């Protein structure tokens, strides 16, 4: 595996994103929602860079890939999301690939009457989107490669890596 984005670069971008979000949500009732499991590490770092008070919630989305890198059927669960009625929700995922996951998660949230919904992704894969939306915030654009680390997995491994690594054919 080769390192695509090292820990220092991630720290810098997450710091800047936290500042931008702090400015954008000053005096607003913000709830940051982590789309599990992939965004766990990113959100843990991001919320500590957001200086305006906010709440944290989690939602679960999984398109079970098993041993492959091809997504299966998408399942979304909002059972752990706190009350978001009248609040400004920022939904955070690890990576925006085709965009289907974030689009579906946003749709699921709309029925809970938040006052606004925006989205953030750590990574944005170039040239892959099949949806109209783009994330409101993201940290890095990457080429169409399969990446792991900093929360992202391959078959549930490698999430703990402090950097983003590219999986090569030989690793799969
Ligand atoms: P989308 O629905 O945008 O196509 O895919 C988003 C989800 O697919 C992400 O939340 C992530 O779980 C998974 N995914 C997409 N690309 C990658 C990748 O390169 N590496 C890993 N580990 N997961 C990916
Ligand atoms: Mg995911």
mmCIF file with all atom_site columns, C-alpha atoms and ligand atoms in Angstrom:
data_model
loop_
_atom_site.group_PDB
_atom_site.id
_atom_site.type_symbol
_atom_site.label_atom_id
_atom_site.label_alt_id
_atom_site.label_comp_id
_atom_site.label_asym_id
_atom_site.label_entity_id
_atom_site.label_seq_id
_atom_site.pdbx_PDB_ins_code
_atom_site.Cartn_x
_atom_site.Cartn_y
_atom_site.Cartn_z
_atom_site.occupancy
_atom_site.B_iso_or_equiv
_atom_site.pdbx_formal_charge
_atom_site.auth_seq_id
_atom_site.auth_comp_id
_atom_site.auth_asym_id
_atom_site.auth_atom_id
_atom_site.pdbx_PDB_model_num
ATOM   1   C  CA  . UNK A 1 1   ? 0.000   0.000  0.000   1.00 0.00 ? 1   UNK A CA  1
ATOM   2   C  CA  . UNK A 1 2   ? 1.255   3.451  -0.631  1.00 0.00 ? 2   UNK A CA  1
ATOM   3   C  CA  . UNK A 1 3   ? 0.522   6.581  1.367   1.00 0.00 ? 3   UNK A CA  1
ATOM   4   C  CA  . UNK A 1 4   ? -1.690  9.007  -0.533  1.00 0.00 ? 4   UNK A CA  1
ATOM   5   C  CA  . UNK A 1 5   ? -2.266  11.623 2.197   1.00 0.00 ? 5   UNK A CA  1
ATOM   6   C  CA  . UNK A 1 6   ? -0.145  11.707 5.333   1.00 0.00 ? 6   UNK A CA  1
ATOM   7   C  CA  . UNK A 1 7   ? -1.320  12.451 8.866   1.00 0.00 ? 7   UNK A CA  1
ATOM   8   C  CA  . UNK A 1 8   ? 0.106   15.984 8.930   1.00 0.00 ? 8   UNK A CA  1
ATOM   9   C  CA  . UNK A 1 9   ? -1.741  16.987 5.745   1.00 0.00 ? 9   UNK A CA  1
ATOM   10  C  CA  . UNK A 1 10  ? -4.969  15.557 7.148   1.00 0.00 ? 10  UNK A CA  1
ATOM   11  C  CA  . UNK A 1 11  ? -4.509  17.455 10.415  1.00 0.00 ? 11  UNK A CA  1
ATOM   12  C  CA  . UNK A 1 12  ? -3.983  20.733 8.562   1.00 0.00 ? 12  UNK A CA  1
ATOM   13  C  CA  . UNK A 1 13  ? -7.022  20.377 6.319   1.00 0.00 ? 13  UNK A CA  1
ATOM   14  C  CA  . UNK A 1 14  ? -9.272  19.205 9.153   1.00 0.00 ? 14  UNK A CA  1
ATOM   15  C  CA  . UNK A 1 15  ? -8.142  22.187 11.208  1.00 0.00 ? 15  UNK A CA  1
ATOM   16  C  CA  . UNK A 1 16  ? -9.029  24.586 8.368   1.00 0.00 ? 16  UNK A CA  1
ATOM   17  C  CA  . UNK A 1 17  ? -12.364 22.915 7.746   1.00 0.00 ? 17  UNK A CA  1
ATOM   18  C  CA  . UNK A 1 18  ? -13.198 23.207 11.440  1.00 0.00 ? 18  UNK A CA  1
ATOM   19  C  CA  . UNK A 1 19  ? -12.521 26.933 11.285  1.00 0.00 ? 19  UNK A CA  1
ATOM   20  C  CA  . UNK A 1 20  ? -14.715 27.366 8.236   1.00 0.00 ? 20  UNK A CA  1
ATOM   21  C  CA  . UNK A 1 21  ? -17.578 25.414 9.824   1.00 0.00 ? 21  UNK A CA  1
ATOM   22  C  CA  . UNK A 1 22  ? -17.184 27.450 13.035  1.00 0.00 ? 22  UNK A CA  1
ATOM   23  C  CA  . UNK A 1 23  ? -17.604 30.650 11.024  1.00 0.00 ? 23  UNK A CA  1
ATOM   24  C  CA  . UNK A 1 24  ? -20.532 29.343 8.993   1.00 0.00 ? 24  UNK A CA  1
ATOM   25  C  CA  . UNK A 1 25  ? -22.490 28.065 12.023  1.00 0.00 ? 25  UNK A CA  1
ATOM   26  C  CA  . UNK A 1 26  ? -21.731 30.810 14.546  1.00 0.00 ? 26  UNK A CA  1
ATOM   27  C  CA  . UNK A 1 27  ? -24.818 31.196 16.845  1.00 0.00 ? 27  UNK A CA  1
ATOM   28  C  CA  . UNK A 1 28  ? -26.679 28.390 15.067  1.00 0.00 ? 28  UNK A CA  1
ATOM   29  C  CA  . UNK A 1 29  ? -27.971 25.197 16.731  1.00 0.00 ? 29  UNK A CA  1
ATOM   30  C  CA  . UNK A 1 30  ? -25.586 22.850 14.960  1.00 0.00 ? 30  UNK A CA  1
ATOM   31  C  CA  . UNK A 1 31  ? -25.724 19.065 15.146  1.00 0.00 ? 31  UNK A CA  1
ATOM   32  C  CA  . UNK A 1 32  ? -22.822 17.232 13.522  1.00 0.00 ? 32  UNK A CA  1
ATOM   33  C  CA  . UNK A 1 33  ? -23.815 13.736 12.403  1.00 0.00 ? 33  UNK A CA  1
ATOM   34  C  CA  . UNK A 1 34  ? -21.197 11.074 11.831  1.00 0.00 ? 34  UNK A CA  1
ATOM   35  C  CA  . UNK A 1 35  ? -22.155 8.520  9.208   1.00 0.00 ? 35  UNK A CA  1
ATOM   36  C  CA  . UNK A 1 36  ? -20.693 5.366  10.719  1.00 0.00 ? 36  UNK A CA  1
ATOM   37  C  CA  . UNK A 1 37  ? -18.393 3.617  10.566  1.00 0.00 ? 37  UNK A CA  1
ATOM   38  C  CA  . UNK A 1 38  ? -16.094 5.265  8.064   1.00 0.00 ? 38  UNK A CA  1
ATOM   39  C  CA  . UNK A 1 39  ? -16.366 8.872  9.295   1.00 0.00 ? 39  UNK A CA  1
ATOM   40  C  CA  . UNK A 1 40  ? -15.701 8.040  12.959  1.00 0.00 ? 40  UNK A CA  1
ATOM   41  C  CA  . UNK A 1 41  ? -12.054 9.115  13.027  1.00 0.00 ? 41  UNK A CA  1
ATOM   42  C  CA  . UNK A 1 42  ? -12.637 12.172 10.836  1.00 0.00 ? 42  UNK A CA  1
ATOM   43  C  CA  . UNK A 1 43  ? -15.560 13.405 12.947  1.00 0.00 ? 43  UNK A CA  1
ATOM   44  C  CA  . UNK A 1 44  ? -13.665 12.841 16.205  1.00 0.00 ? 44  UNK A CA  1
ATOM   45  C  CA  . UNK A 1 45  ? -10.924 15.138 14.936  1.00 0.00 ? 45  UNK A CA  1
ATOM   46  C  CA  . UNK A 1 46  ? -13.237 17.600 13.179  1.00 0.00 ? 46  UNK A CA  1
ATOM   47  C  CA  . UNK A 1 47  ? -15.505 18.373 16.152  1.00 0.00 ? 47  UNK A CA  1
ATOM   48  C  CA  . UNK A 1 48  ? -12.457 19.323 18.218  1.00 0.00 ? 48  UNK A CA  1
ATOM   49  C  CA  . UNK A 1 49  ? -11.619 21.940 15.573  1.00 0.00 ? 49  UNK A CA  1
ATOM   50  C  CA  . UNK A 1 50  ? -15.130 23.449 15.631  1.00 0.00 ? 50  UNK A CA  1
ATOM   51  C  CA  . UNK A 1 51  ? -15.128 26.231 18.197  1.00 0.00 ? 51  UNK A CA  1
ATOM   52  C  CA  . UNK A 1 52  ? -18.841 27.044 18.109  1.00 0.00 ? 52  UNK A CA  1
ATOM   53  C  CA  . UNK A 1 53  ? -20.951 24.895 20.495  1.00 0.00 ? 53  UNK A CA  1
ATOM   54  C  CA  . UNK A 1 54  ? -22.636 21.955 18.804  1.00 0.00 ? 54  UNK A CA  1
ATOM   55  C  CA  . UNK A 1 55  ? -24.133 18.527 19.382  1.00 0.00 ? 55  UNK A CA  1
ATOM   56  C  CA  . UNK A 1 56  ? -22.887 15.261 17.952  1.00 0.00 ? 56  UNK A CA  1
ATOM   57  C  CA  . UNK A 1 57  ? -25.010 12.396 16.646  1.00 0.00 ? 57  UNK A CA  1
ATOM   58  C  CA  . UNK A 1 58  ? -24.414 9.229  14.708  1.00 0.00 ? 58  UNK A CA  1
ATOM   59  C  CA  . UNK A 1 59  ? -26.233 7.581  11.834  1.00 0.00 ? 59  UNK A CA  1
ATOM   60  C  CA  . UNK A 1 60  ? -25.371 4.295  10.228  1.00 0.00 ? 60  UNK A CA  1
ATOM   61  C  CA  . UNK A 1 61  ? -25.068 3.626  6.524   1.00 0.00 ? 61  UNK A CA  1
ATOM   62  C  CA  . UNK A 1 62  ? -23.644 0.485  5.094   1.00 0.00 ? 62  UNK A CA  1
ATOM   63  C  CA  . UNK A 1 63  ? -23.448 -0.808 1.593   1.00 0.00 ? 63  UNK A CA  1
ATOM   64  C  CA  . UNK A 1 64  ? -21.946 -4.086 2.485   1.00 0.00 ? 64  UNK A CA  1
ATOM   65  C  CA  . UNK A 1 65  ? -18.883 -4.756 0.375   1.00 0.00 ? 65  UNK A CA  1
ATOM   66  C  CA  . UNK A 1 66  ? -17.634 -7.913 2.014   1.00 0.00 ? 66  UNK A CA  1
ATOM   67  C  CA  . UNK A 1 67  ? -14.427 -8.960 0.379   1.00 0.00 ? 67  UNK A CA  1
ATOM   68  C  CA  . UNK A 1 68  ? -14.933 -6.782 -2.651  1.00 0.00 ? 68  UNK A CA  1
ATOM   69  C  CA  . UNK A 1 69  ? -14.699 -3.077 -3.321  1.00 0.00 ? 69  UNK A CA  1
ATOM   70  C  CA  . UNK A 1 70  ? -18.044 -3.049 -5.099  1.00 0.00 ? 70  UNK A CA  1
ATOM   71  C  CA  . UNK A 1 71  ? -20.934 -1.725 -3.008  1.00 0.00 ? 71  UNK A CA  1
ATOM   72  C  CA  . UNK A 1 72  ? -23.978 -3.845 -2.296  1.00 0.00 ? 72  UNK A CA  1
ATOM   73  C  CA  . UNK A 1 73  ? -27.419 -2.813 -1.096  1.00 0.00 ? 73  UNK A CA  1
ATOM   74  C  CA  . UNK A 1 74  ? -27.429 0.380  0.992   1.00 0.00 ? 74  UNK A CA  1
ATOM   75  C  CA  . UNK A 1 75  ? -28.917 0.240  4.499   1.00 0.00 ? 75  UNK A CA  1
ATOM   76  C  CA  . UNK A 1 76  ? -29.471 3.423  6.511   1.00 0.00 ? 76  UNK A CA  1
ATOM   77  C  CA  . UNK A 1 77  ? -30.340 3.596  10.199  1.00 0.00 ? 77  UNK A CA  1
ATOM   78  C  CA  . UNK A 1 78  ? -31.136 6.830  12.027  1.00 0.00 ? 78  UNK A CA  1
ATOM   79  C  CA  . UNK A 1 79  ? -32.198 5.174  15.274  1.00 0.00 ? 79  UNK A CA  1
ATOM   80  C  CA  . UNK A 1 80  ? -29.294 6.743  17.195  1.00 0.00 ? 80  UNK A CA  1
ATOM   81  C  CA  . UNK A 1 81  ? -29.732 10.287 15.865  1.00 0.00 ? 81  UNK A CA  1
ATOM   82  C  CA  . UNK A 1 82  ? -30.757 12.795 18.580  1.00 0.00 ? 82  UNK A CA  1
ATOM   83  C  CA  . UNK A 1 83  ? -33.717 15.149 18.041  1.00 0.00 ? 83  UNK A CA  1
ATOM   84  C  CA  . UNK A 1 84  ? -32.831 17.453 15.131  1.00 0.00 ? 84  UNK A CA  1
ATOM   85  C  CA  . UNK A 1 85  ? -36.124 19.293 14.690  1.00 0.00 ? 85  UNK A CA  1
ATOM   86  C  CA  . UNK A 1 86  ? -35.319 22.977 14.086  1.00 0.00 ? 86  UNK A CA  1
ATOM   87  C  CA  . UNK A 1 87  ? -31.584 22.353 14.210  1.00 0.00 ? 87  UNK A CA  1
ATOM   88  C  CA  . UNK A 1 88  ? -28.884 22.861 11.582  1.00 0.00 ? 88  UNK A CA  1
ATOM   89  C  CA  . UNK A 1 89  ? -27.532 19.477 10.621  1.00 0.00 ? 89  UNK A CA  1
ATOM   90  C  CA  . UNK A 1 90  ? -24.132 18.774 9.125   1.00 0.00 ? 90  UNK A CA  1
ATOM   91  C  CA  . UNK A 1 91  ? -23.915 15.197 7.865   1.00 0.00 ? 91  UNK A CA  1
ATOM   92  C  CA  . UNK A 1 92  ? -20.336 13.948 7.680   1.00 0.00 ? 92  UNK A CA  1
ATOM   93  C  CA  . UNK A 1 93  ? -19.157 10.947 5.684   1.00 0.00 ? 93  UNK A CA  1
ATOM   94  C  CA  . UNK A 1 94  ? -15.707 9.591  4.974   1.00 0.00 ? 94  UNK A CA  1
ATOM   95  C  CA  . UNK A 1 95  ? -15.783 9.646  1.184   1.00 0.00 ? 95  UNK A CA  1
ATOM   96  C  CA  . UNK A 1 96  ? -18.035 10.854 -1.600  1.00 0.00 ? 96  UNK A CA  1
ATOM   97  C  CA  . UNK A 1 97  ? -17.713 8.320  -4.393  1.00 0.00 ? 97  UNK A CA  1
ATOM   98  C  CA  . UNK A 1 98  ? -20.869 7.912  -6.488  1.00 0.00 ? 98  UNK A CA  1
ATOM   99  C  CA  . UNK A 1 99  ? -22.673 10.139 -3.981  1.00 0.00 ? 99  UNK A CA  1
ATOM   100 C  CA  . UNK A 1 100 ? -25.512 7.644  -3.520  1.00 0.00 ? 100 UNK A CA  1
ATOM   101 C  CA  . UNK A 1 101 ? -24.825 7.209  0.206   1.00 0.00 ? 101 UNK A CA  1
ATOM   102 C  CA  . UNK A 1 102 ? -24.871 10.908 1.124   1.00 0.00 ? 102 UNK A CA  1
ATOM   103 C  CA  . UNK A 1 103 ? -27.857 11.557 -1.112  1.00 0.00 ? 103 UNK A CA  1
ATOM   104 C  CA  . UNK A 1 104 ? -29.830 8.784  0.563   1.00 0.00 ? 104 UNK A CA  1
ATOM   105 C  CA  . UNK A 1 105 ? -28.770 9.837  4.055   1.00 0.00 ? 105 UNK A CA  1
ATOM   106 C  CA  . UNK A 1 106 ? -29.837 13.442 3.361   1.00 0.00 ? 106 UNK A CA  1
ATOM   107 C  CA  . UNK A 1 107 ? -33.224 12.203 2.131   1.00 0.00 ? 107 UNK A CA  1
ATOM   108 C  CA  . UNK A 1 108 ? -33.641 10.134 5.273   1.00 0.00 ? 108 UNK A CA  1
ATOM   109 C  CA  . UNK A 1 109 ? -32.935 13.185 7.448   1.00 0.00 ? 109 UNK A CA  1
ATOM   110 C  CA  . UNK A 1 110 ? -35.362 15.472 5.645   1.00 0.00 ? 110 UNK A CA  1
ATOM   111 C  CA  . UNK A 1 111 ? -38.395 13.854 7.289   1.00 0.00 ? 111 UNK A CA  1
ATOM   112 C  CA  . UNK A 1 112 ? -37.118 14.900 10.756  1.00 0.00 ? 112 UNK A CA  1
ATOM   113 C  CA  . UNK A 1 113 ? -37.688 18.650 10.056  1.00 0.00 ? 113 UNK A CA  1
ATOM   114 C  CA  . UNK A 1 114 ? -34.209 20.093 10.621  1.00 0.00 ? 114 UNK A CA  1
ATOM   115 C  CA  . UNK A 1 115 ? -33.900 23.801 9.719   1.00 0.00 ? 115 UNK A CA  1
ATOM   116 C  CA  . UNK A 1 116 ? -31.028 23.045 7.363   1.00 0.00 ? 116 UNK A CA  1
ATOM   117 C  CA  . UNK A 1 117 ? -28.958 20.130 6.113   1.00 0.00 ? 117 UNK A CA  1
ATOM   118 C  CA  . UNK A 1 118 ? -25.441 20.352 4.717   1.00 0.00 ? 118 UNK A CA  1
ATOM   119 C  CA  . UNK A 1 119 ? -22.932 17.638 3.973   1.00 0.00 ? 119 UNK A CA  1
ATOM   120 C  CA  . UNK A 1 120 ? -19.203 17.179 4.437   1.00 0.00 ? 120 UNK A CA  1
ATOM   121 C  CA  . UNK A 1 121 ? -16.856 14.469 3.219   1.00 0.00 ? 121 UNK A CA  1
ATOM   122 C  CA  . UNK A 1 122 ? -13.199 13.956 3.987   1.00 0.00 ? 122 UNK A CA  1
ATOM   123 C  CA  . UNK A 1 123 ? -12.531 12.730 0.453   1.00 0.00 ? 123 UNK A CA  1
ATOM   124 C  CA  . UNK A 1 124 ? -14.113 13.421 -2.908  1.00 0.00 ? 124 UNK A CA  1
ATOM   125 C  CA  . UNK A 1 125 ? -13.394 10.898 -5.664  1.00 0.00 ? 125 UNK A CA  1
ATOM   126 C  CA  . UNK A 1 126 ? -12.959 12.549 -8.994  1.00 0.00 ? 126 UNK A CA  1
ATOM   127 C  CA  . UNK A 1 127 ? -15.293 11.763 -11.897 1.00 0.00 ? 127 UNK A CA  1
ATOM   128 C  CA  . UNK A 1 128 ? -17.422 9.215  -10.064 1.00 0.00 ? 128 UNK A CA  1
ATOM   129 C  CA  . UNK A 1 129 ? -20.585 11.031 -9.049  1.00 0.00 ? 129 UNK A CA  1
ATOM   130 C  CA  . UNK A 1 130 ? -23.933 9.771  -10.284 1.00 0.00 ? 130 UNK A CA  1
ATOM   131 C  CA  . UNK A 1 131 ? -26.009 12.342 -8.349  1.00 0.00 ? 131 UNK A CA  1
ATOM   132 C  CA  . UNK A 1 132 ? -26.857 16.044 -8.704  1.00 0.00 ? 132 UNK A CA  1
ATOM   133 C  CA  . UNK A 1 133 ? -25.558 17.040 -5.287  1.00 0.00 ? 133 UNK A CA  1
ATOM   134 C  CA  . UNK A 1 134 ? -21.972 17.772 -4.270  1.00 0.00 ? 134 UNK A CA  1
ATOM   135 C  CA  . UNK A 1 135 ? -20.796 17.875 -0.651  1.00 0.00 ? 135 UNK A CA  1
ATOM   136 C  CA  . UNK A 1 136 ? -20.896 21.397 0.818   1.00 0.00 ? 136 UNK A CA  1
ATOM   137 C  CA  . UNK A 1 137 ? -17.511 20.791 2.419   1.00 0.00 ? 137 UNK A CA  1
ATOM   138 C  CA  . UNK A 1 138 ? -14.659 18.400 1.688   1.00 0.00 ? 138 UNK A CA  1
ATOM   139 C  CA  . UNK A 1 139 ? -10.964 18.146 2.520   1.00 0.00 ? 139 UNK A CA  1
ATOM   140 C  CA  . UNK A 1 140 ? -9.287  16.384 -0.396  1.00 0.00 ? 140 UNK A CA  1
ATOM   141 C  CA  . UNK A 1 141 ? -10.000 15.428 -3.995  1.00 0.00 ? 141 UNK A CA  1
ATOM   142 C  CA  . UNK A 1 142 ? -8.558  12.026 -4.893  1.00 0.00 ? 142 UNK A CA  1
ATOM   143 C  CA  . UNK A 1 143 ? -8.339  10.050 -8.128  1.00 0.00 ? 143 UNK A CA  1
ATOM   144 C  CA  . UNK A 1 144 ? -10.449 6.938  -8.678  1.00 0.00 ? 144 UNK A CA  1
ATOM   145 C  CA  . UNK A 1 145 ? -8.448  4.564  -6.481  1.00 0.00 ? 145 UNK A CA  1
ATOM   146 C  CA  . UNK A 1 146 ? -9.513  2.468  -3.495  1.00 0.00 ? 146 UNK A CA  1
ATOM   147 C  CA  . UNK A 1 147 ? -8.274  4.001  -0.255  1.00 0.00 ? 147 UNK A CA  1
ATOM   148 C  CA  . UNK A 1 148 ? -8.088  2.868  3.373   1.00 0.00 ? 148 UNK A CA  1
ATOM   149 C  CA  . UNK A 1 149 ? -7.059  4.370  6.699   1.00 0.00 ? 149 UNK A CA  1
ATOM   150 C  CA  . UNK A 1 150 ? -8.230  7.270  8.892   1.00 0.00 ? 150 UNK A CA  1
ATOM   151 C  CA  . UNK A 1 151 ? -11.536 5.441  9.342   1.00 0.00 ? 151 UNK A CA  1
ATOM   152 C  CA  . UNK A 1 152 ? -11.824 3.886  5.899   1.00 0.00 ? 152 UNK A CA  1
ATOM   153 C  CA  . UNK A 1 153 ? -11.702 0.106  5.700   1.00 0.00 ? 153 UNK A CA  1
ATOM   154 C  CA  . UNK A 1 154 ? -11.086 -2.802 3.450   1.00 0.00 ? 154 UNK A CA  1
ATOM   155 C  CA  . UNK A 1 155 ? -13.146 -5.695 4.751   1.00 0.00 ? 155 UNK A CA  1
ATOM   156 C  CA  . UNK A 1 156 ? -13.198 -3.874 8.139   1.00 0.00 ? 156 UNK A CA  1
ATOM   157 C  CA  . UNK A 1 157 ? -9.410  -3.720 8.408   1.00 0.00 ? 157 UNK A CA  1
ATOM   158 C  CA  . UNK A 1 158 ? -7.082  -0.695 8.260   1.00 0.00 ? 158 UNK A CA  1
ATOM   159 C  CA  . UNK A 1 159 ? -9.460  1.857  9.799   1.00 0.00 ? 159 UNK A CA  1
ATOM   160 C  CA  . UNK A 1 160 ? -6.913  2.661  12.505  1.00 0.00 ? 160 UNK A CA  1
ATOM   161 C  CA  . UNK A 1 161 ? -4.194  3.897  10.139  1.00 0.00 ? 161 UNK A CA  1
ATOM   162 C  CA  . UNK A 1 162 ? -3.401  7.582  10.845  1.00 0.00 ? 162 UNK A CA  1
ATOM   163 C  CA  . UNK A 1 163 ? -2.960  8.320  7.108   1.00 0.00 ? 163 UNK A CA  1
ATOM   164 C  CA  . UNK A 1 164 ? -4.854  7.587  3.885   1.00 0.00 ? 164 UNK A CA  1
ATOM   165 C  CA  . UNK A 1 165 ? -3.320  4.778  1.861   1.00 0.00 ? 165 UNK A CA  1
ATOM   166 C  CA  . UNK A 1 166 ? -4.054  3.595  -1.638  1.00 0.00 ? 166 UNK A CA  1
ATOM   167 C  CA  . UNK A 1 167 ? -4.749  -0.103 -2.014  1.00 0.00 ? 167 UNK A CA  1
ATOM   168 C  CA  . UNK A 1 168 ? -3.021  -1.497 -5.048  1.00 0.00 ? 168 UNK A CA  1
ATOM   169 C  CA  . UNK A 1 169 ? -4.058  -4.544 -7.085  1.00 0.00 ? 169 UNK A CA  1
ATOM   170 C  CA  . UNK A 1 170 ? -1.564  -6.681 -5.197  1.00 0.00 ? 170 UNK A CA  1
ATOM   171 C  CA  . UNK A 1 171 ? -3.124  -5.725 -1.837  1.00 0.00 ? 171 UNK A CA  1
ATOM   172 C  CA  . UNK A 1 172 ? -6.650  -6.774 -2.811  1.00 0.00 ? 172 UNK A CA  1
HETATM 173 P  P1  . LIG B 2 .   ? -20.939 6.325  -2.549  1.00 0.00 ? 1   LIG B P1  1
HETATM 174 O  O1  . LIG B 2 .   ? -22.297 5.969  -2.029  1.00 0.00 ? 1   LIG B O1  1
HETATM 175 O  O2  . LIG B 2 .   ? -20.645 7.792  -2.565  1.00 0.00 ? 1   LIG B O2  1
HETATM 176 O  O3  . LIG B 2 .   ? -20.643 5.662  -3.858  1.00 0.00 ? 1   LIG B O3  1
HETATM 177 O  O4  . LIG B 2 .   ? -19.911 5.631  -1.601  1.00 0.00 ? 1   LIG B O4  1
HETATM 178 C  C1  . LIG B 2 .   ? -19.680 6.116  -0.347  1.00 0.00 ? 1   LIG B C1  1
HETATM 179 C  C2  . LIG B 2 .   ? -19.285 4.994  0.555   1.00 0.00 ? 1   LIG B C2  1
HETATM 180 O  O5  . LIG B 2 .   ? -18.591 3.954  -0.141  1.00 0.00 ? 1   LIG B O5  1
HETATM 181 C  C3  . LIG B 2 .   ? -18.320 5.523  1.578   1.00 0.00 ? 1   LIG B C3  1
HETATM 182 O  O6  . LIG B 2 .   ? -19.003 5.927  2.747   1.00 0.00 ? 1   LIG B O6  1
HETATM 183 C  C4  . LIG B 2 .   ? -17.422 4.344  1.821   1.00 0.00 ? 1   LIG B C4  1
HETATM 184 O  O7  . LIG B 2 .   ? -17.975 3.542  2.829   1.00 0.00 ? 1   LIG B O7  1
HETATM 185 C  C5  . LIG B 2 .   ? -17.445 3.553  0.535   1.00 0.00 ? 1   LIG B C5  1
HETATM 186 N  N1  . LIG B 2 .   ? -16.273 3.843  -0.331  1.00 0.00 ? 1   LIG B N1  1
HETATM 187 C  C6  . LIG B 2 .   ? -16.271 4.455  -1.530  1.00 0.00 ? 1   LIG B C6  1
HETATM 188 N  N2  . LIG B 2 .   ? -15.020 4.537  -2.026  1.00 0.00 ? 1   LIG B N2  1
HETATM 189 C  C7  . LIG B 2 .   ? -14.219 3.966  -1.096  1.00 0.00 ? 1   LIG B C7  1
HETATM 190 C  C8  . LIG B 2 .   ? -12.793 3.761  -1.025  1.00 0.00 ? 1   LIG B C8  1
HETATM 191 O  O8  . LIG B 2 .   ? -11.983 4.119  -1.889  1.00 0.00 ? 1   LIG B O8  1
HETATM 192 N  N3  . LIG B 2 .   ? -12.346 3.142  0.089   1.00 0.00 ? 1   LIG B N3  1
HETATM 193 C  C9  . LIG B 2 .   ? -13.175 2.718  1.097   1.00 0.00 ? 1   LIG B C9  1
HETATM 194 N  N4  . LIG B 2 .   ? -12.609 2.115  2.143   1.00 0.00 ? 1   LIG B N4  1
HETATM 195 N  N5  . LIG B 2 .   ? -14.509 2.898  1.058   1.00 0.00 ? 1   LIG B N5  1
HETATM 196 C  C10 . LIG B 2 .   ? -15.021 3.520  -0.026  1.00 0.00 ? 1   LIG B C10 1
HETATM 197 MG MG1 . LIG B 2 .   ? -19.160 4.481  4.534   1.00 0.00 ? 2   LIG B MG1 1
#
